CSV table of C-alpha atoms in Angstrom, one decimal:
chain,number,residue,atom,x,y,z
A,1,UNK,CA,112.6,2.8,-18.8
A,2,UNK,CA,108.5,3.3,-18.3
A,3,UNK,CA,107.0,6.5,-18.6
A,4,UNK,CA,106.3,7.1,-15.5
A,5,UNK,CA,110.6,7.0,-14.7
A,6,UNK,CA,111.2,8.7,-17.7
A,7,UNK,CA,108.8,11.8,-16.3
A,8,UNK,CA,110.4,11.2,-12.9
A,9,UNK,CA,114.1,11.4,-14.0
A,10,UNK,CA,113.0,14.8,-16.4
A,11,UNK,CA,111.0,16.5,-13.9
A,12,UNK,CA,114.2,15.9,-10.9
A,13,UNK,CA,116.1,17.1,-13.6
A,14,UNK,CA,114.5,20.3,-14.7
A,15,UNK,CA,111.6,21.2,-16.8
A,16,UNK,CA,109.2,19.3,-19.3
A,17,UNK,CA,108.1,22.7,-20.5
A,18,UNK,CA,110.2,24.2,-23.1
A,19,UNK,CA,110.4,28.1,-22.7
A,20,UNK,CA,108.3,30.1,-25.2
A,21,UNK,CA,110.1,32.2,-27.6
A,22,UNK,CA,108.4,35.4,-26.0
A,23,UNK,CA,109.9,34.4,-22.7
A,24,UNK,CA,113.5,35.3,-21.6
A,25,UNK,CA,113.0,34.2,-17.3
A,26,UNK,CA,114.9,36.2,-14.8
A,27,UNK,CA,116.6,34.4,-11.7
A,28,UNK,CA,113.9,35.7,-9.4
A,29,UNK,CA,111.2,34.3,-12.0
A,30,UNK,CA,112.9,30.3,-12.5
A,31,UNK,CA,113.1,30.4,-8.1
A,32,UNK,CA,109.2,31.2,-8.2
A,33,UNK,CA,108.9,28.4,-10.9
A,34,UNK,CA,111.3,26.2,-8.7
A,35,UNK,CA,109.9,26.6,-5.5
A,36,UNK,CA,105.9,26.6,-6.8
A,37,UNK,CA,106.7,23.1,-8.1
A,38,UNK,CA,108.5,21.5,-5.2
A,39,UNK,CA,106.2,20.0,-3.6
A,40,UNK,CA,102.5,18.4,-5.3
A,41,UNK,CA,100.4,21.2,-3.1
A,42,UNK,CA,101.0,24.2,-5.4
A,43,UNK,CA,98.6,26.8,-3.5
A,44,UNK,CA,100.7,29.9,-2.8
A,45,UNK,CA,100.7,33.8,-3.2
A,46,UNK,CA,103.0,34.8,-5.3
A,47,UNK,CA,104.3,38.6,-3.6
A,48,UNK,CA,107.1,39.6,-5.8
A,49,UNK,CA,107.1,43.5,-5.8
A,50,UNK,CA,105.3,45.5,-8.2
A,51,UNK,CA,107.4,45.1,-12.0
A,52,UNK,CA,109.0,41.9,-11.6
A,53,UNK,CA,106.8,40.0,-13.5
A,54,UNK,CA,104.0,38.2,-11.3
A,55,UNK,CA,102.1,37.7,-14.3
A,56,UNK,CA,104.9,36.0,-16.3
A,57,UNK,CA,105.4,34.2,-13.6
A,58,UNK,CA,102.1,32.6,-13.1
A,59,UNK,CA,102.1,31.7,-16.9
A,60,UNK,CA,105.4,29.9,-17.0
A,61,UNK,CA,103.7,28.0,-14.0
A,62,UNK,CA,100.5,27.2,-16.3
A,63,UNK,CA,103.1,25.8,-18.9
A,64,UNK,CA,104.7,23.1,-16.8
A,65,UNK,CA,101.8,22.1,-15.2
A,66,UNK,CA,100.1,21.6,-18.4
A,67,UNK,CA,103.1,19.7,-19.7
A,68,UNK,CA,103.6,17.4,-17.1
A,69,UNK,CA,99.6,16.7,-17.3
A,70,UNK,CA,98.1,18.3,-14.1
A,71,UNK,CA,96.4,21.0,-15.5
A,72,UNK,CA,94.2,21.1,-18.3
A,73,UNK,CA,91.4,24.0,-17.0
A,74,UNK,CA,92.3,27.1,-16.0
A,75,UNK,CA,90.7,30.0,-14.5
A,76,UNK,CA,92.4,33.6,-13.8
A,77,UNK,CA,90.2,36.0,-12.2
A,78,UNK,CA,91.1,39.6,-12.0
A,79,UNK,CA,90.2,43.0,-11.6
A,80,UNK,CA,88.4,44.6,-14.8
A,81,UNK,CA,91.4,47.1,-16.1
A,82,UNK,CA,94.3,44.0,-16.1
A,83,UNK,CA,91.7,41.3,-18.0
A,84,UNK,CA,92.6,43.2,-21.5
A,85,UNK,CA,96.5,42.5,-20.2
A,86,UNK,CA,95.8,39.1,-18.8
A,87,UNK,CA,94.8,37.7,-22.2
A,88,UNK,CA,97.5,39.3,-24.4
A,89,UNK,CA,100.3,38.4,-22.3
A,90,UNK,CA,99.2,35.0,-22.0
A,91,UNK,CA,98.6,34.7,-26.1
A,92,UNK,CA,102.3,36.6,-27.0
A,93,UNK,CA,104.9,35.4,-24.3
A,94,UNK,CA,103.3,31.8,-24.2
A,95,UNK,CA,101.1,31.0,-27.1
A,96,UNK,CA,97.9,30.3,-24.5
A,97,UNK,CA,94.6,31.7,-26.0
A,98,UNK,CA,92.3,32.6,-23.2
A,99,UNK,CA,88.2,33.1,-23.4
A,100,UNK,CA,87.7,36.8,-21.6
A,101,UNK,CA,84.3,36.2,-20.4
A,102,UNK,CA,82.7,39.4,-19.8
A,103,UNK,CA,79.1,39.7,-18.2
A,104,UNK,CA,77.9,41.1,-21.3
A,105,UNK,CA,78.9,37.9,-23.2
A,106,UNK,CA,77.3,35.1,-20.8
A,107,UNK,CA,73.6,35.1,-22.7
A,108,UNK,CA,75.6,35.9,-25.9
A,109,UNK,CA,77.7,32.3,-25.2
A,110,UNK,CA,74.6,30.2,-23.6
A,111,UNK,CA,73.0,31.0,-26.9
A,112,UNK,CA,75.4,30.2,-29.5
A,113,UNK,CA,76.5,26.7,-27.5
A,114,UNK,CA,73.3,26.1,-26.8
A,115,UNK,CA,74.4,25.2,-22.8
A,116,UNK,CA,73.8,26.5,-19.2
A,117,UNK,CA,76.9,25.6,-18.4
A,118,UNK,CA,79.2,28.7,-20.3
A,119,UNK,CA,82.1,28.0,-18.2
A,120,UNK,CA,83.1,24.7,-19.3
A,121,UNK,CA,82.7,25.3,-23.1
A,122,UNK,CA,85.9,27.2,-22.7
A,123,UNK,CA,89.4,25.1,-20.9
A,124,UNK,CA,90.6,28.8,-20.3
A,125,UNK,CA,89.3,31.4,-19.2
A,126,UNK,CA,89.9,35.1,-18.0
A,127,UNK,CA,86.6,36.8,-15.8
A,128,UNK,CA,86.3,40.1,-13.9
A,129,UNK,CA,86.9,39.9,-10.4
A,130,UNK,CA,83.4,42.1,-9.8
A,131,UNK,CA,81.7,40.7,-12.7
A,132,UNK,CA,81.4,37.1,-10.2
A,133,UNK,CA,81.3,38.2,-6.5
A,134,UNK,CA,77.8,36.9,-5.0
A,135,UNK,CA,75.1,39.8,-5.0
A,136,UNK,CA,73.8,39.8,-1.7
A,137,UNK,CA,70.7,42.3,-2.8
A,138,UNK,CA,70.2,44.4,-6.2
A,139,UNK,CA,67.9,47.2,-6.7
A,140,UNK,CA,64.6,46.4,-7.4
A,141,UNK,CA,65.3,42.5,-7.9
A,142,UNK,CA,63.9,39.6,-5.4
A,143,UNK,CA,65.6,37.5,-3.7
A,144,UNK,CA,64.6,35.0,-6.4
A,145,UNK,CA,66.3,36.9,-9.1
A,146,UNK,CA,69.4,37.6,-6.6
A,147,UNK,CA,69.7,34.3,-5.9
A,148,UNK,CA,68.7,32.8,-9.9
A,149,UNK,CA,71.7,35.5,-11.1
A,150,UNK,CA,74.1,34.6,-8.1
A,151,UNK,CA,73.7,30.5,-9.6
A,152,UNK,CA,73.8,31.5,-13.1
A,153,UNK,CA,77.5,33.5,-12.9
A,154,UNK,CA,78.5,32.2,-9.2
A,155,UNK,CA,78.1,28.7,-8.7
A,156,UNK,CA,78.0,28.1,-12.6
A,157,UNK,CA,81.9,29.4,-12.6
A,158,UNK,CA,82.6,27.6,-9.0
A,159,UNK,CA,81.4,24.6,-10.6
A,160,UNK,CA,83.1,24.1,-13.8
A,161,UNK,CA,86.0,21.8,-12.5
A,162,UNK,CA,88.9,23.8,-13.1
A,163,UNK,CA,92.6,22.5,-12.5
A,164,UNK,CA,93.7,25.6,-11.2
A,165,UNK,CA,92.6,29.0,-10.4
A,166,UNK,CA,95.0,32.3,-10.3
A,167,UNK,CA,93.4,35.5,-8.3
A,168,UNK,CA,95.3,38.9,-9.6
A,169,UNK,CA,95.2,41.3,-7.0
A,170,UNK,CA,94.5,38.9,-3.9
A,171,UNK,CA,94.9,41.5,-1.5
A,172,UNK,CA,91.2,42.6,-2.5
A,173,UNK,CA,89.3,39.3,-1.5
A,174,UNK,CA,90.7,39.5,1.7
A,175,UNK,CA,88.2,42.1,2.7
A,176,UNK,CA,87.7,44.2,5.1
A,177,UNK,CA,85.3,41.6,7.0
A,178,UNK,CA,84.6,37.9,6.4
A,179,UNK,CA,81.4,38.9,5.0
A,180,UNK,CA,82.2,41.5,2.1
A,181,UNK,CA,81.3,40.0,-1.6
A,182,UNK,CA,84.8,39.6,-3.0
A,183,UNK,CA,85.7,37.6,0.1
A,184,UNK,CA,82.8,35.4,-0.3
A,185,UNK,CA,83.8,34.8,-3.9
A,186,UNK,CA,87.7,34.0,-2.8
A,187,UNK,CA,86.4,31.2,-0.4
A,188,UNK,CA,84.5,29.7,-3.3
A,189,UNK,CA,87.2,29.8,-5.6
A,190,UNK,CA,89.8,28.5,-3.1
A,191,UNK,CA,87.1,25.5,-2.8
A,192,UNK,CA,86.9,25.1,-6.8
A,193,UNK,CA,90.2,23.9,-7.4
A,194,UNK,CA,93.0,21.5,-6.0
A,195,UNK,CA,95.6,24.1,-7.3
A,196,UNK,CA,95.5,28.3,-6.8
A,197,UNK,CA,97.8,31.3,-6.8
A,198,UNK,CA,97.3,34.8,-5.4
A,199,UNK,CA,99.1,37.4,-7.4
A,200,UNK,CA,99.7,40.2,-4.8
A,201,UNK,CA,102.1,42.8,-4.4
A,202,UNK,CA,100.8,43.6,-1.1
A,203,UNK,CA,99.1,40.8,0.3
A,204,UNK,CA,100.0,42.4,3.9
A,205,UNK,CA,98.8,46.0,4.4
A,206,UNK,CA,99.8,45.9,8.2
A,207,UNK,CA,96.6,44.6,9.5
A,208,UNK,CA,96.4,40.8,10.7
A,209,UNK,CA,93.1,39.8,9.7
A,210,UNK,CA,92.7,40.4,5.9
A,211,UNK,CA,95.8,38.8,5.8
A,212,UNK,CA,94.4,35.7,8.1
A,213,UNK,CA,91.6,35.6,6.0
A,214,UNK,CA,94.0,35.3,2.4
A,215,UNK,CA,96.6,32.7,3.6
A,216,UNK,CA,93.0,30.7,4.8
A,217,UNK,CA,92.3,30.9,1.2
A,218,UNK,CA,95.2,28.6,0.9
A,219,UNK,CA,95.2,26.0,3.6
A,220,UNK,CA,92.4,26.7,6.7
A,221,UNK,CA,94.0,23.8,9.1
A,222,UNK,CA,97.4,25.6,8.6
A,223,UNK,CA,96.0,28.5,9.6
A,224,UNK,CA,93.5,28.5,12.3
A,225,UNK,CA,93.7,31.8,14.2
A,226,UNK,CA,95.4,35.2,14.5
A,227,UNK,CA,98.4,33.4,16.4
A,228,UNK,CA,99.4,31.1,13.0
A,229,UNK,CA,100.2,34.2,11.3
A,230,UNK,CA,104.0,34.1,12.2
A,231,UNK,CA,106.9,33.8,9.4
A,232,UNK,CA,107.6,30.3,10.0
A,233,UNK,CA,104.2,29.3,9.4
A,234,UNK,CA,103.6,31.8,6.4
A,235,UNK,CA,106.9,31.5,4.7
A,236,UNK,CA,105.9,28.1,3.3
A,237,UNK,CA,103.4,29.7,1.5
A,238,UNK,CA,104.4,33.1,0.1
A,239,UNK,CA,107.1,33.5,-2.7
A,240,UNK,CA,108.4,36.9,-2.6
A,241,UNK,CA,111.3,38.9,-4.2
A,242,UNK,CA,112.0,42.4,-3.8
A,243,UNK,CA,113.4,45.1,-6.0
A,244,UNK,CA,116.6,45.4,-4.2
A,245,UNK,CA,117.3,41.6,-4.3
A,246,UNK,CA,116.3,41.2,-8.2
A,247,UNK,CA,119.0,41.0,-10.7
A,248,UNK,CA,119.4,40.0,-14.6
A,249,UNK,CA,120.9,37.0,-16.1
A,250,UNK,CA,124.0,38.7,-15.7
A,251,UNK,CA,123.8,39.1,-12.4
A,252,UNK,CA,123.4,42.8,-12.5
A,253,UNK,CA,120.6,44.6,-10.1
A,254,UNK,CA,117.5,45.4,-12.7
A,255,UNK,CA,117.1,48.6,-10.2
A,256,UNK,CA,119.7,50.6,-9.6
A,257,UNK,CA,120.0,52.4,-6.3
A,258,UNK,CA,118.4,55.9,-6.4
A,259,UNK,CA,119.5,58.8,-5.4
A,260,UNK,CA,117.6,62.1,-5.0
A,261,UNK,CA,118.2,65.5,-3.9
A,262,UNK,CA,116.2,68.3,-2.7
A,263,UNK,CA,115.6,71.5,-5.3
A,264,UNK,CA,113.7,74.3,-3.9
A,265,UNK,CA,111.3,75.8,-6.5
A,266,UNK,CA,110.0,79.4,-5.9
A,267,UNK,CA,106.8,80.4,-7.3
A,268,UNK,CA,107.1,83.4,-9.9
A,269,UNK,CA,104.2,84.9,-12.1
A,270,UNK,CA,104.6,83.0,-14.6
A,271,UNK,CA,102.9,80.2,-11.9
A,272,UNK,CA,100.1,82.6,-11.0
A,273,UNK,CA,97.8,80.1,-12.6
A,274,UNK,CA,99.3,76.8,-12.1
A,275,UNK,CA,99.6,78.0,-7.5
A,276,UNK,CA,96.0,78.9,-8.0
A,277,UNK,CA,94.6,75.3,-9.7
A,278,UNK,CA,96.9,73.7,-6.8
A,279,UNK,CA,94.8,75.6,-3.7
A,280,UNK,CA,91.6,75.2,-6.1
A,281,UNK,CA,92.4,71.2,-5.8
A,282,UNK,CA,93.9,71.3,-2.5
A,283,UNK,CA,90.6,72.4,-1.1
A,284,UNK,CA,87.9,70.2,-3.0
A,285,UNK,CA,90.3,67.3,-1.7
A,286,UNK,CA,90.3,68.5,1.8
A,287,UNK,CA,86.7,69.9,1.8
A,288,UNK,CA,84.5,68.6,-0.7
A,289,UNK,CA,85.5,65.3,-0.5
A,290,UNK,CA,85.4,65.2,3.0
A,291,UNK,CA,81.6,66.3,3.0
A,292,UNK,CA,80.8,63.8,0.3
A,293,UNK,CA,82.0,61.3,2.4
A,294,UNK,CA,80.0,62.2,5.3
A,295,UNK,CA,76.7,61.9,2.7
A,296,UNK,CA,77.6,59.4,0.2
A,297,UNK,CA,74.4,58.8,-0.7
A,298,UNK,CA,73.8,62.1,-1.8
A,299,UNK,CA,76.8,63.8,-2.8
A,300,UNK,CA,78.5,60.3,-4.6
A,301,UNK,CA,78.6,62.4,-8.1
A,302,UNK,CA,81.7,64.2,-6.0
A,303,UNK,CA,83.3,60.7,-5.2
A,304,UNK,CA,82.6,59.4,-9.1
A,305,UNK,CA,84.5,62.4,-10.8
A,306,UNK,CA,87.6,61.7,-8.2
A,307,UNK,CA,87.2,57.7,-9.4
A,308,UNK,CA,86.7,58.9,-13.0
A,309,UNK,CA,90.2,61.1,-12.9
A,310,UNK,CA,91.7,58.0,-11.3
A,311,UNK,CA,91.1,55.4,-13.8
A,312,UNK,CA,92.0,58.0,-16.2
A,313,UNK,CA,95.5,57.3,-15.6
A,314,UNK,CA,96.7,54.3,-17.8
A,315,UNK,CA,96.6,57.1,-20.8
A,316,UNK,CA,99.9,58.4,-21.7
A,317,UNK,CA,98.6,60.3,-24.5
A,318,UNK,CA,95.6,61.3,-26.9
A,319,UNK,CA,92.5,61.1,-25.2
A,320,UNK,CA,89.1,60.8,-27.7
A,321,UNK,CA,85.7,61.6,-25.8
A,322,UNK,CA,85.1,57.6,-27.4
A,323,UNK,CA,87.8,56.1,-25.4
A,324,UNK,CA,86.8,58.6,-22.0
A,325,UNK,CA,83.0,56.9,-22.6
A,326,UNK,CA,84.6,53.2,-23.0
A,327,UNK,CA,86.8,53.6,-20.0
A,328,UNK,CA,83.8,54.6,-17.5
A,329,UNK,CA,81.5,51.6,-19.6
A,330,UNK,CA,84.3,49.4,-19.0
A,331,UNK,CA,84.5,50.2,-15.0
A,332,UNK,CA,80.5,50.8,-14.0
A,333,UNK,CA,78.3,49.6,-17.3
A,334,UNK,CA,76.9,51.0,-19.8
A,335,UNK,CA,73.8,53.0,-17.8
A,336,UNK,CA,72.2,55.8,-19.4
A,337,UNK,CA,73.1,57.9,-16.5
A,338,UNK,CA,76.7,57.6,-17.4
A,339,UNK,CA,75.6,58.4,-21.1
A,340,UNK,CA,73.9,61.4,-20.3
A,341,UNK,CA,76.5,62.7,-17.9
A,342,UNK,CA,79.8,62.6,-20.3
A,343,UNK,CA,79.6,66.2,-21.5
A,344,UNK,CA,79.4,67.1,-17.8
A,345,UNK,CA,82.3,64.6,-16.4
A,346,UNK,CA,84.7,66.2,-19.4
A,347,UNK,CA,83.7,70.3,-18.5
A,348,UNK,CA,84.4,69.4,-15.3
A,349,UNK,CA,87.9,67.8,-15.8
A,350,UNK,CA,88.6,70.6,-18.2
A,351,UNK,CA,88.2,73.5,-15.5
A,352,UNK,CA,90.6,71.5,-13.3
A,353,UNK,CA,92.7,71.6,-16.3
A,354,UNK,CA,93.4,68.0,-16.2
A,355,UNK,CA,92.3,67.9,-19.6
A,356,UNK,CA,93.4,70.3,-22.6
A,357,UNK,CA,91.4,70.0,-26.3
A,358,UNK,CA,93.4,70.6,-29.1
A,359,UNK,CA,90.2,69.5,-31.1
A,360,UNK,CA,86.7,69.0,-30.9
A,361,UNK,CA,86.4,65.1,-29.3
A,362,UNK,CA,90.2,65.1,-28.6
A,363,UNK,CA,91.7,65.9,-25.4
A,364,UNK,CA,95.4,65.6,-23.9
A,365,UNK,CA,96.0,64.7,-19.8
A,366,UNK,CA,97.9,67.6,-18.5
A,367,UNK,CA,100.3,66.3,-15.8
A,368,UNK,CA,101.2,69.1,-13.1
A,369,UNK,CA,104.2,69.0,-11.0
A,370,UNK,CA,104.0,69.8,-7.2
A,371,UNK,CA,107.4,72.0,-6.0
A,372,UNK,CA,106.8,71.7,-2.5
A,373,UNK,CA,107.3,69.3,0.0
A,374,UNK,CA,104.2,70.6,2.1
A,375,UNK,CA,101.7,70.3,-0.9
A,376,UNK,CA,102.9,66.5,-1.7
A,377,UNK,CA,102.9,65.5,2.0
A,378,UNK,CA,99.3,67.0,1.9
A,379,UNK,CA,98.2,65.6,-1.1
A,380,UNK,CA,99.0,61.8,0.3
A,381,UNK,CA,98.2,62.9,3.4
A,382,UNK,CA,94.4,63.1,1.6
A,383,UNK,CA,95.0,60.5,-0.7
A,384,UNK,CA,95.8,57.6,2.0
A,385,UNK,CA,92.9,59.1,4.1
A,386,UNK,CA,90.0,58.3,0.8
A,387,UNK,CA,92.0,54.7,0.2
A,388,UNK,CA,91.9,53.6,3.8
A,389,UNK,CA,94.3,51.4,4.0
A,390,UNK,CA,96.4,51.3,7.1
A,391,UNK,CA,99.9,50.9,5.4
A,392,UNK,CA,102.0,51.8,2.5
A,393,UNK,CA,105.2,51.1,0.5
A,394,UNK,CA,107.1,54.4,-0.1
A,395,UNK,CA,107.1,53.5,-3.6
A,396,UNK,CA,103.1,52.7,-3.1
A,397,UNK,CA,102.5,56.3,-1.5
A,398,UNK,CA,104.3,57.6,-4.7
A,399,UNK,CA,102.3,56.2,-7.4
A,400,UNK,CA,98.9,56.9,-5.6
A,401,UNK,CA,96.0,56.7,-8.9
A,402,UNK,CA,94.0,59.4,-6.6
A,403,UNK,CA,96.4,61.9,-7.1
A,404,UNK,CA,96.7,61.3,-10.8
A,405,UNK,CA,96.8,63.9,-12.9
A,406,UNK,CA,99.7,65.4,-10.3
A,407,UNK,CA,103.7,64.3,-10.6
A,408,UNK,CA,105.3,64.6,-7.0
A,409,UNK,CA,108.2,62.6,-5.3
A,410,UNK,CA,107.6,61.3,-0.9
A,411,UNK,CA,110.8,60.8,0.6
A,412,UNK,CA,111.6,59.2,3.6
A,413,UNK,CA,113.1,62.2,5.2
A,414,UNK,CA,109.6,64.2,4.6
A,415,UNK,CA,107.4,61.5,6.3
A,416,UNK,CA,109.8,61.6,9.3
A,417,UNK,CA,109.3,64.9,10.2
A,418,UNK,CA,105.7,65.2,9.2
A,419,UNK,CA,103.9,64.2,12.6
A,420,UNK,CA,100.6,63.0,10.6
A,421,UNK,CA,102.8,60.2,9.5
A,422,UNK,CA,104.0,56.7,11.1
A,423,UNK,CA,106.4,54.3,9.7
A,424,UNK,CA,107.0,50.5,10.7
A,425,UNK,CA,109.0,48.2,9.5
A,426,UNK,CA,107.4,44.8,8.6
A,427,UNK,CA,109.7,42.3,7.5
A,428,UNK,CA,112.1,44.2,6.3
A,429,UNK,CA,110.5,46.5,4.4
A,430,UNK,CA,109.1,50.2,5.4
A,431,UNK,CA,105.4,51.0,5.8
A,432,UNK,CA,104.0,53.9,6.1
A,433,UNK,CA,100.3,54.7,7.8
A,434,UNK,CA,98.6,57.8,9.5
A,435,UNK,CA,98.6,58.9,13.2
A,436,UNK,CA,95.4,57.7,15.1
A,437,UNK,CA,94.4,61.2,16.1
């Protein structure tokens, strides 16, 4: 038997890569695995909802494309706060050691290899999504500079001849317009490599054309024009499961169906403080923000703290004025602005009491329950009005960063008889945007 039949005869009957020992697959996760590798074209998104293991999935995909030969560079671009993530999940569940390349460490690299050409002294490599867009102007640059920093990290990572390139979060190079950076930097990666996947949990947010513009990514002739988008033409291309459908190895739902019920919470003096921090909130949301909105220019130190609370999230526990300063480093750079304004950012959070301090340089999140119904409709009533996006998944609306440090629960029922609220249902599953008013 030659090799080539022998790879034929293993490949129509399962596998050539054997599964890592950090790696149990679900059902949902081999079909991905199956149907990505059915055909020789593998450029899809991958939409399985948010928890079922898009990540996992994508590396298991790496694996058998690197055992049956076809892949040998990879590239996964990302946003900033999963490339930490991206990298240990690919080292423990598959043994794949990944080069994070972070815009601090591109003159760092060019000088210890000795090469322009950083990207291809590494076969795999993690980047940050923002790190790599195009710059279409910078303060105080010329257009030489723009366009010498835009070769440098652009075309230098375009042109590196990878294998295959995975896009986390996908949904944000769609754009709002064909002409926003991160789109820009989709199209050239979707040109950079015969084989791509877009990780998205929501690659459809209810409008057509950001979603025109991401299923382009994959295949422009398939997809000429608005009218292509229908599911016949998409299905092809998009590999989703949903909650409800998942289930173990056993062939058990990994979800269980949940069931709620209302409980009416009165307020009582012992609240006095915690109703009055909720209308002190309540109307910076509705009012401050608003009027920062109107002026960004001058009033974006308003819109910074609400980003800064957001991103504040991801910690569960112990908070060190260190790992506050890293966090906003991480997310902006570090600008002596930022340095300067710490003390400031950390008052402020404090008198919202987000934060507690047990100790000097050591702070605790505070998370604060809403009791009413009125309060949480009004809160991501707000929330979806600063995210502007035109629809939501229930469980989307209910795990809103924005409204991080606050614990509340949407319910179907609520959004029906709110009237600043809309539902459709695409595809099957229920979306939720504002009134036009």
């Amino acid at each position: 038997m030659t090799l080539l039949a022998k790879i034929k005869n293993e490949t129509s009957g399962g596998f050539l890569s054997s599964l890592s020992s950090g790696v149990i697959p679900l059902p949902h996760q081999l079909h991905v695995l199956n149907r990505a590798l059915e055909t020789n074209n593998v450029r899809y998104i991958l939409a399985d909802e948010v928890g079922l293991g898009k990540t996992i999935e994508a590396g298991m995909i790496i694996k058998e494309l690197k055992s049956r030969g076809l892949v040998s560079r990879t590239l996964v671009v990302c946003p900033t706060g999963l490339v930490t993530q991206w990298s240990s999940e690919m080292q423990e569940k598959f043994h794949e050691k990944f080069q994070v390349i972070l815009p601090s460490d591109y003159d760092t690299i060019r000088r210890l290899t000795d090469s322009d050409d950083v990207y291809r002294q590494y076969d795999q490599v993690i980047s940050p999504m923002d790190s790599i867009k195009p710059l279409e102007r910078h303060a105080g640059w010329t257009d030489e500079k723009v366009e010498k920093y835009n070769q440098d990290r652009i075309y230098s990572i375009i042109n590196s001849g990878w294998d295959l390139i995975i896009i986390d979060e996908a949904h944000r190079v769609a754009g709002s317009t064909g002409d926003v950076a991160r789109y820009k930097l989709g199209n050239l990666l979707s040109q950079a490599s015969p084989y791509l996947l877009l990780l998205s949990a929501t690659p459809h947010n209810g409008k057509t054309e950001p979603f025109l513009r991401l299923v382009r990514l994959l295949d422009k002739d398939a997809f000429p024009n608005a009218k292509s988008i229908v599911k016949e033409q998409v299905a092809p291309y998009l590999i989703r499961t949903e909650k409800r459908e998942a289930i173990d190895n056993n062939g058990n739902l990994l979800f269980k169906n949940r069931v709620t019920h209302l409980v009416s919470l009165t307020w009582d003096d012992r609240n006095s403080l915690q109703r009055e921090l909720y209308q002190k909130v309540s109307s910076y949301v509705s009012k401050t923000y608003a009027k920062a909105q109107r002026n960004r220019k001058k009033n974006m130190c308003l819109i910074f703290l609400l980003i800064i609370m957001q991103r504040m999230s991801e910690f569960q526990d112990e908070i060190t004025t260190a790992q506050l300063k890293q966090k906003i480093y991480d997310e902006w750079g570090e600008r002596p602005t930022l340095y300067h304004s710490i003390d400031k950012l950390v008052a402020t959070m404090k008198a919202f009491d987000v934060l507690t301090c047990d100790k000097p340089g050591k702070y605790h999140i505070k998370m604060h329950c809403v009791p009413k119904d009125e309060i949480a409709s009004f809160m991501v009533y707000t929330a979806m009005n600063i995210d502007g996006s035109a629809y939501y998944s229930l469980q989307g609306i209910n795990s809103f960063a924005y409204l991080f440090p606050f614990e509340y629960q949407m319910r179907k029922e609520m959004l029906l008889r709110d009237e600043r609220f809309e539902m459709h249902n695409f595809g099957g599953e229920l979306s939720i945007g504002l009134k036009e008013r």
